[in-house]
C-alpha atoms as a PDB file:
ATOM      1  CA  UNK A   1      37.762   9.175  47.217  1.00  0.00           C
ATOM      2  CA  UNK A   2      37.535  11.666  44.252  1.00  0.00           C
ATOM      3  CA  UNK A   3      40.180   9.562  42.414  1.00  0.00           C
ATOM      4  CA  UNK A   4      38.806   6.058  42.697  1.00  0.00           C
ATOM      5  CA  UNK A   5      35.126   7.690  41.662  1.00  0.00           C
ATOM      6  CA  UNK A   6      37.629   8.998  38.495  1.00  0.00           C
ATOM      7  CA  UNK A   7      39.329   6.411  37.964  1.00  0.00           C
ATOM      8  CA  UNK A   8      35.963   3.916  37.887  1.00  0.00           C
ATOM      9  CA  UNK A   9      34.459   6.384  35.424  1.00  0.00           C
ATOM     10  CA  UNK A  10      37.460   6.258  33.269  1.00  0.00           C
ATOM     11  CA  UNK A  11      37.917   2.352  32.851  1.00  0.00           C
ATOM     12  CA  UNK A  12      34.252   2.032  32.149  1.00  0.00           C
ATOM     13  CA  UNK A  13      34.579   4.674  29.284  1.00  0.00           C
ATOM     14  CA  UNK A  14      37.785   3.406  28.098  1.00  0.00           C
ATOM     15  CA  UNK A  15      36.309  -0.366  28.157  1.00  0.00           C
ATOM     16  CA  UNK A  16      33.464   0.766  26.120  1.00  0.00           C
ATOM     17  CA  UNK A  17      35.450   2.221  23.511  1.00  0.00           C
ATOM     18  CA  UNK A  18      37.743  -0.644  23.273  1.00  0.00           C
ATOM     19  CA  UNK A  19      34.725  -3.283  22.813  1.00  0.00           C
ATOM     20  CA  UNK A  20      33.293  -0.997  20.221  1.00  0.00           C
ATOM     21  CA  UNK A  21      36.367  -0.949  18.268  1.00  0.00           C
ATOM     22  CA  UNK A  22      36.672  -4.461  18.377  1.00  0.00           C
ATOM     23  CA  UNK A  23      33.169  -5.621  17.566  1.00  0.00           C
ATOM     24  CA  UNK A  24      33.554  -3.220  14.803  1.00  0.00           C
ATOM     25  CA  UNK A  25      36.701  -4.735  13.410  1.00  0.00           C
ATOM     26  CA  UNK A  26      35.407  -8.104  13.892  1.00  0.00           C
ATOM     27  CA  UNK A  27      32.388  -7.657  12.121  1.00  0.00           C
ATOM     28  CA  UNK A  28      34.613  -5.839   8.717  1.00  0.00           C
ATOM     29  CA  UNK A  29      37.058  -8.639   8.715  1.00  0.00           C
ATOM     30  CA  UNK A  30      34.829 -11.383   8.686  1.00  0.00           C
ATOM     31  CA  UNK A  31      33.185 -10.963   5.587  1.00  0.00           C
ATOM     32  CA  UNK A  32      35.236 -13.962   3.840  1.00  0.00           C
ATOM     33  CA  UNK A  33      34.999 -14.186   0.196  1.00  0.00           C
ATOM     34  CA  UNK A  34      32.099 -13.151  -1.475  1.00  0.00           C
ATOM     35  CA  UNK A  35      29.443 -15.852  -1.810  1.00  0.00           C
ATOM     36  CA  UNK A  36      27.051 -17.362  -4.093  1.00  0.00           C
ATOM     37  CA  UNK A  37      25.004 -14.384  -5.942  1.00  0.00           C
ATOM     38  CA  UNK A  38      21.659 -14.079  -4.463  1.00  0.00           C
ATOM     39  CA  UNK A  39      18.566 -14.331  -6.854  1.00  0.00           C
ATOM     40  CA  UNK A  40      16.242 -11.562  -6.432  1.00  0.00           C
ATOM     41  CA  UNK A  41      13.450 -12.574  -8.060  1.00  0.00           C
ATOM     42  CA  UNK A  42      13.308 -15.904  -6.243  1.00  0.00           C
ATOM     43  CA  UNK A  43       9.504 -16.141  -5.190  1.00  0.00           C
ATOM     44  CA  UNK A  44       8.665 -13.396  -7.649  1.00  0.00           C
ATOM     45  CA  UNK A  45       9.577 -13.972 -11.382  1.00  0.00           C
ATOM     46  CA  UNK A  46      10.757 -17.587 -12.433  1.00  0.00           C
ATOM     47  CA  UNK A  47      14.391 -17.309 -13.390  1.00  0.00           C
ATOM     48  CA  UNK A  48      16.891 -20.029 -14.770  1.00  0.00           C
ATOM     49  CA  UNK A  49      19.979 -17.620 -13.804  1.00  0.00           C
ATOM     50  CA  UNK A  50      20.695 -14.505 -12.173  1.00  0.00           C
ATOM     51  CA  UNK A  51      20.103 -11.043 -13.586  1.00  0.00           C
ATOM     52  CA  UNK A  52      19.114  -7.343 -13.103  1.00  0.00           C
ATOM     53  CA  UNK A  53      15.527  -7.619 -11.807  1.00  0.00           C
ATOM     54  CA  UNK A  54      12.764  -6.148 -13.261  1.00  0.00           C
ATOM     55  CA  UNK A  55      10.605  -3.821 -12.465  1.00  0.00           C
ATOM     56  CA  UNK A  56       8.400  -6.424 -10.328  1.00  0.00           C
ATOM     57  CA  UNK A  57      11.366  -7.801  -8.896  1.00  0.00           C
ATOM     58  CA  UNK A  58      11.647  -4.336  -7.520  1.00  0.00           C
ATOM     59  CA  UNK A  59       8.432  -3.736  -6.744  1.00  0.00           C
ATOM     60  CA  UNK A  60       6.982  -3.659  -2.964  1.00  0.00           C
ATOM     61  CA  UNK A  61       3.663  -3.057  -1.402  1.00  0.00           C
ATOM     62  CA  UNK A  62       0.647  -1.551  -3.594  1.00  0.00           C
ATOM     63  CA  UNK A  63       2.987  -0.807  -6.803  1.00  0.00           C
ATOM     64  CA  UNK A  64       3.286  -4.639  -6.829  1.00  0.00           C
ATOM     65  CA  UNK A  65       0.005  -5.594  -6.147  1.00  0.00           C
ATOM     66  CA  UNK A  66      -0.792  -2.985  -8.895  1.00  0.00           C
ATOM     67  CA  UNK A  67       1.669  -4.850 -11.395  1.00  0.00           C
ATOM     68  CA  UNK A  68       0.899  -8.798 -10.773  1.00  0.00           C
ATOM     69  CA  UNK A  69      -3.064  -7.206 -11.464  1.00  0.00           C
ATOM     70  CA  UNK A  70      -2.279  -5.894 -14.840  1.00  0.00           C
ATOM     71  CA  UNK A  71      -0.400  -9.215 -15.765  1.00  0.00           C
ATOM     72  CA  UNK A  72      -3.381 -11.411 -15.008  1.00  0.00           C
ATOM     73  CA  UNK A  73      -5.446  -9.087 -17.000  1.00  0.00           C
ATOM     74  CA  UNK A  74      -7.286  -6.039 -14.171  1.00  0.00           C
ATOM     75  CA  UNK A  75      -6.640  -2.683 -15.802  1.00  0.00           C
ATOM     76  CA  UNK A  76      -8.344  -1.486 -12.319  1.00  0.00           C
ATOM     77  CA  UNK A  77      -7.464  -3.416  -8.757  1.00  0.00           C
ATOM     78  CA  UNK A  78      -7.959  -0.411  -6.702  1.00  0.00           C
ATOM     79  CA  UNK A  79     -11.891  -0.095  -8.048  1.00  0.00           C
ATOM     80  CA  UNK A  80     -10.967   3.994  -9.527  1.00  0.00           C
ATOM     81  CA  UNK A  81     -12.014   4.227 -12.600  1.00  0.00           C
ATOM     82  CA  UNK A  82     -15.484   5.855 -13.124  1.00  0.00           C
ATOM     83  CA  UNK A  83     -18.490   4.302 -12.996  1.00  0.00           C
ATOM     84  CA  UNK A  84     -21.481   4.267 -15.150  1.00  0.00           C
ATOM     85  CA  UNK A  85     -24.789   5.193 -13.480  1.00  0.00           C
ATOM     86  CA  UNK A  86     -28.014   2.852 -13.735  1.00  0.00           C
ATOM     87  CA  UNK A  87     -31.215   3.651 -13.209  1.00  0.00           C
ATOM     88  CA  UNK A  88     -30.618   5.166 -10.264  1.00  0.00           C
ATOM     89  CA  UNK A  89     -33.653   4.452  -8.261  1.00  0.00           C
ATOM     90  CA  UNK A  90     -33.991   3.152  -4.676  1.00  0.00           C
ATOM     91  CA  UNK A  91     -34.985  -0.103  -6.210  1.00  0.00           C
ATOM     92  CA  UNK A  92     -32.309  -0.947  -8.339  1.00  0.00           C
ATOM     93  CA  UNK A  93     -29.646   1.865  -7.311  1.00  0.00           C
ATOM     94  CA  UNK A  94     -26.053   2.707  -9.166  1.00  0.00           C
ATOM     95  CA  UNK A  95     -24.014   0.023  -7.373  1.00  0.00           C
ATOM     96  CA  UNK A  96     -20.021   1.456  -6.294  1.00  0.00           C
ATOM     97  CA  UNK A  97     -17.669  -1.642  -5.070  1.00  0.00           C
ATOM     98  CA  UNK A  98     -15.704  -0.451  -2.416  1.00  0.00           C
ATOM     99  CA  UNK A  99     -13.217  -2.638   0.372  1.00  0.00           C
ATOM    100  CA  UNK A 100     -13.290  -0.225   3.367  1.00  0.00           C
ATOM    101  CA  UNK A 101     -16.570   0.457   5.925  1.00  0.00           C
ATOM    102  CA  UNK A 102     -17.452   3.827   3.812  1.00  0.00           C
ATOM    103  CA  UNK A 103     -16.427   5.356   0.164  1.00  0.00           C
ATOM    104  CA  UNK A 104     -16.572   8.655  -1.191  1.00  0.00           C
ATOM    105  CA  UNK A 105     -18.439   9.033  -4.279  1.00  0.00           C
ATOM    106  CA  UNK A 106     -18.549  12.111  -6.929  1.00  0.00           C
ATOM    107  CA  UNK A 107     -21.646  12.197  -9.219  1.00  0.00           C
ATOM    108  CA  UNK A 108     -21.970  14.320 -12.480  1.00  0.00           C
ATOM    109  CA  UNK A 109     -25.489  14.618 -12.314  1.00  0.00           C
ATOM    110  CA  UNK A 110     -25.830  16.263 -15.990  1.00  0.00           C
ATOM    111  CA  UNK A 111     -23.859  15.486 -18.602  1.00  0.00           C
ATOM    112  CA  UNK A 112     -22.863  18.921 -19.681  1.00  0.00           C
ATOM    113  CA  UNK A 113     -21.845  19.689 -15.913  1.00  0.00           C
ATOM    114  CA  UNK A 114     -18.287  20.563 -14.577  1.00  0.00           C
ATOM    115  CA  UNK A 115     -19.748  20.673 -10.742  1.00  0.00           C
ATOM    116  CA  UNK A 116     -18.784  17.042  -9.536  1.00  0.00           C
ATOM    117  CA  UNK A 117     -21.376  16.828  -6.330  1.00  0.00           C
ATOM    118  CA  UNK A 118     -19.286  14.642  -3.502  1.00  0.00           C
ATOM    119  CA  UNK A 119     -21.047  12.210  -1.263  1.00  0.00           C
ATOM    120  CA  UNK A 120     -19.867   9.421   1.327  1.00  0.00           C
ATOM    121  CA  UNK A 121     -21.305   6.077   1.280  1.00  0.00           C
ATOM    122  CA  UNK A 122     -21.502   3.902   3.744  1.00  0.00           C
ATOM    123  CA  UNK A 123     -22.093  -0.194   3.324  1.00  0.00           C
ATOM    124  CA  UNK A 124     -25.388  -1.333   4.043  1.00  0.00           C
ATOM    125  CA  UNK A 125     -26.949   2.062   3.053  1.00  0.00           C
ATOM    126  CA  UNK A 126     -28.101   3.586  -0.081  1.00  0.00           C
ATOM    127  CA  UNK A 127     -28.211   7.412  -0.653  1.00  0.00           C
ATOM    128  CA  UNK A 128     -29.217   9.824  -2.816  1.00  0.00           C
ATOM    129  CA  UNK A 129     -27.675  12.638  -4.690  1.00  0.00           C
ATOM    130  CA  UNK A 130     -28.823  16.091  -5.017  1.00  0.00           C
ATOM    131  CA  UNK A 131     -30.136  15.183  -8.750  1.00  0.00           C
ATOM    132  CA  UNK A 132     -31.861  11.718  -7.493  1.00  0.00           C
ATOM    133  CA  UNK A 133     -30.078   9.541  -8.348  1.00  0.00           C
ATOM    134  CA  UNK A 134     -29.428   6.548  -5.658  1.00  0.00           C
ATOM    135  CA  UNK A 135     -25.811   4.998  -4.557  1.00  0.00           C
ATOM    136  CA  UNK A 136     -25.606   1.569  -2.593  1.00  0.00           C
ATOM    137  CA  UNK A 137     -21.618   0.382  -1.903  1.00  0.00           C
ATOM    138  CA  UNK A 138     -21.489  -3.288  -1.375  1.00  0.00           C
ATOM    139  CA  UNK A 139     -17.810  -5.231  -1.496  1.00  0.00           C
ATOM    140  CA  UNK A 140     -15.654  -5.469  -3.825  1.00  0.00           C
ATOM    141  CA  UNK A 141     -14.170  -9.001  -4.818  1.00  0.00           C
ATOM    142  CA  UNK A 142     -11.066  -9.961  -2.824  1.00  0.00           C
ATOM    143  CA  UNK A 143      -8.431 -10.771  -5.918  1.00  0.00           C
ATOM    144  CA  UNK A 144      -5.338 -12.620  -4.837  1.00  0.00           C
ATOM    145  CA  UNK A 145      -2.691 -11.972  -7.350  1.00  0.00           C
END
């Protein structure tokens, strides 16, 4: 009994390896002659002819979207650079674009200051900062690139 219980255990082993080794070689034999150069920045960059990509043919993901934004002319997609207060008031408050539910905002509220006074806004609300000044986020403009 011990030996057939072996013996199974030892062909199933053994018949693994073997169909590993062989769907290995298979697979690094059959790569054939090398074919027709692939164009990487098909879909990104018109080309007439195939060449090292640049660095938006490279590009993925936010660096991308970052790049195609400064070619059409947005020195800011991601709505970071600072912004200018208004008046300030609850009337007509310092308006901060933002694309997500809430933002966090810093505001200098004297010129000479190097205290930055951190506050969270959240859409549909206006707030004000220690120094009275009033924040509303609304959203920012959907840019396809």
């Amino acid at each position: 009994l011990h030996l057939a219980i072996m013996a199974a255990v030892l062909w199933r082993t053994s018949s693994r390896v073997f169909k590993r080794s062989f769907s290995i070689a298979a697979v690094r034999c059959s790569g054939g002659p090398p074919s027709k150069p692939i164009d990487e920045h098909r879909g990104k960059v018109p080309s007439d002819g195939v060449s090292i990509p640049d660095s938006l043919g490279h590009s993925v993901g936010p660096e991308r979207y970052e790049l195609l934004a400064q070619e059409s002319g947005d020195n800011d997609p991601f709505n970071l650079k600072v912004v200018k207060r208004t008046k300030g008031t609850f009337d007509d408050p310092t308006i901060v674009t933002g694309y997500e539910k809430k933002r966090t905002v810093g505001c200098i509220c004297e010129e000479d200051s190097l205290i930055i006074n951190w506050m969270v806004l959240h859409k549909g609300e206006q707030k004000r900062c220690e120094c009275g000044y009033w924040f509303k986020i609304i959203d920012a403009p959907v840019r396809d690139y």
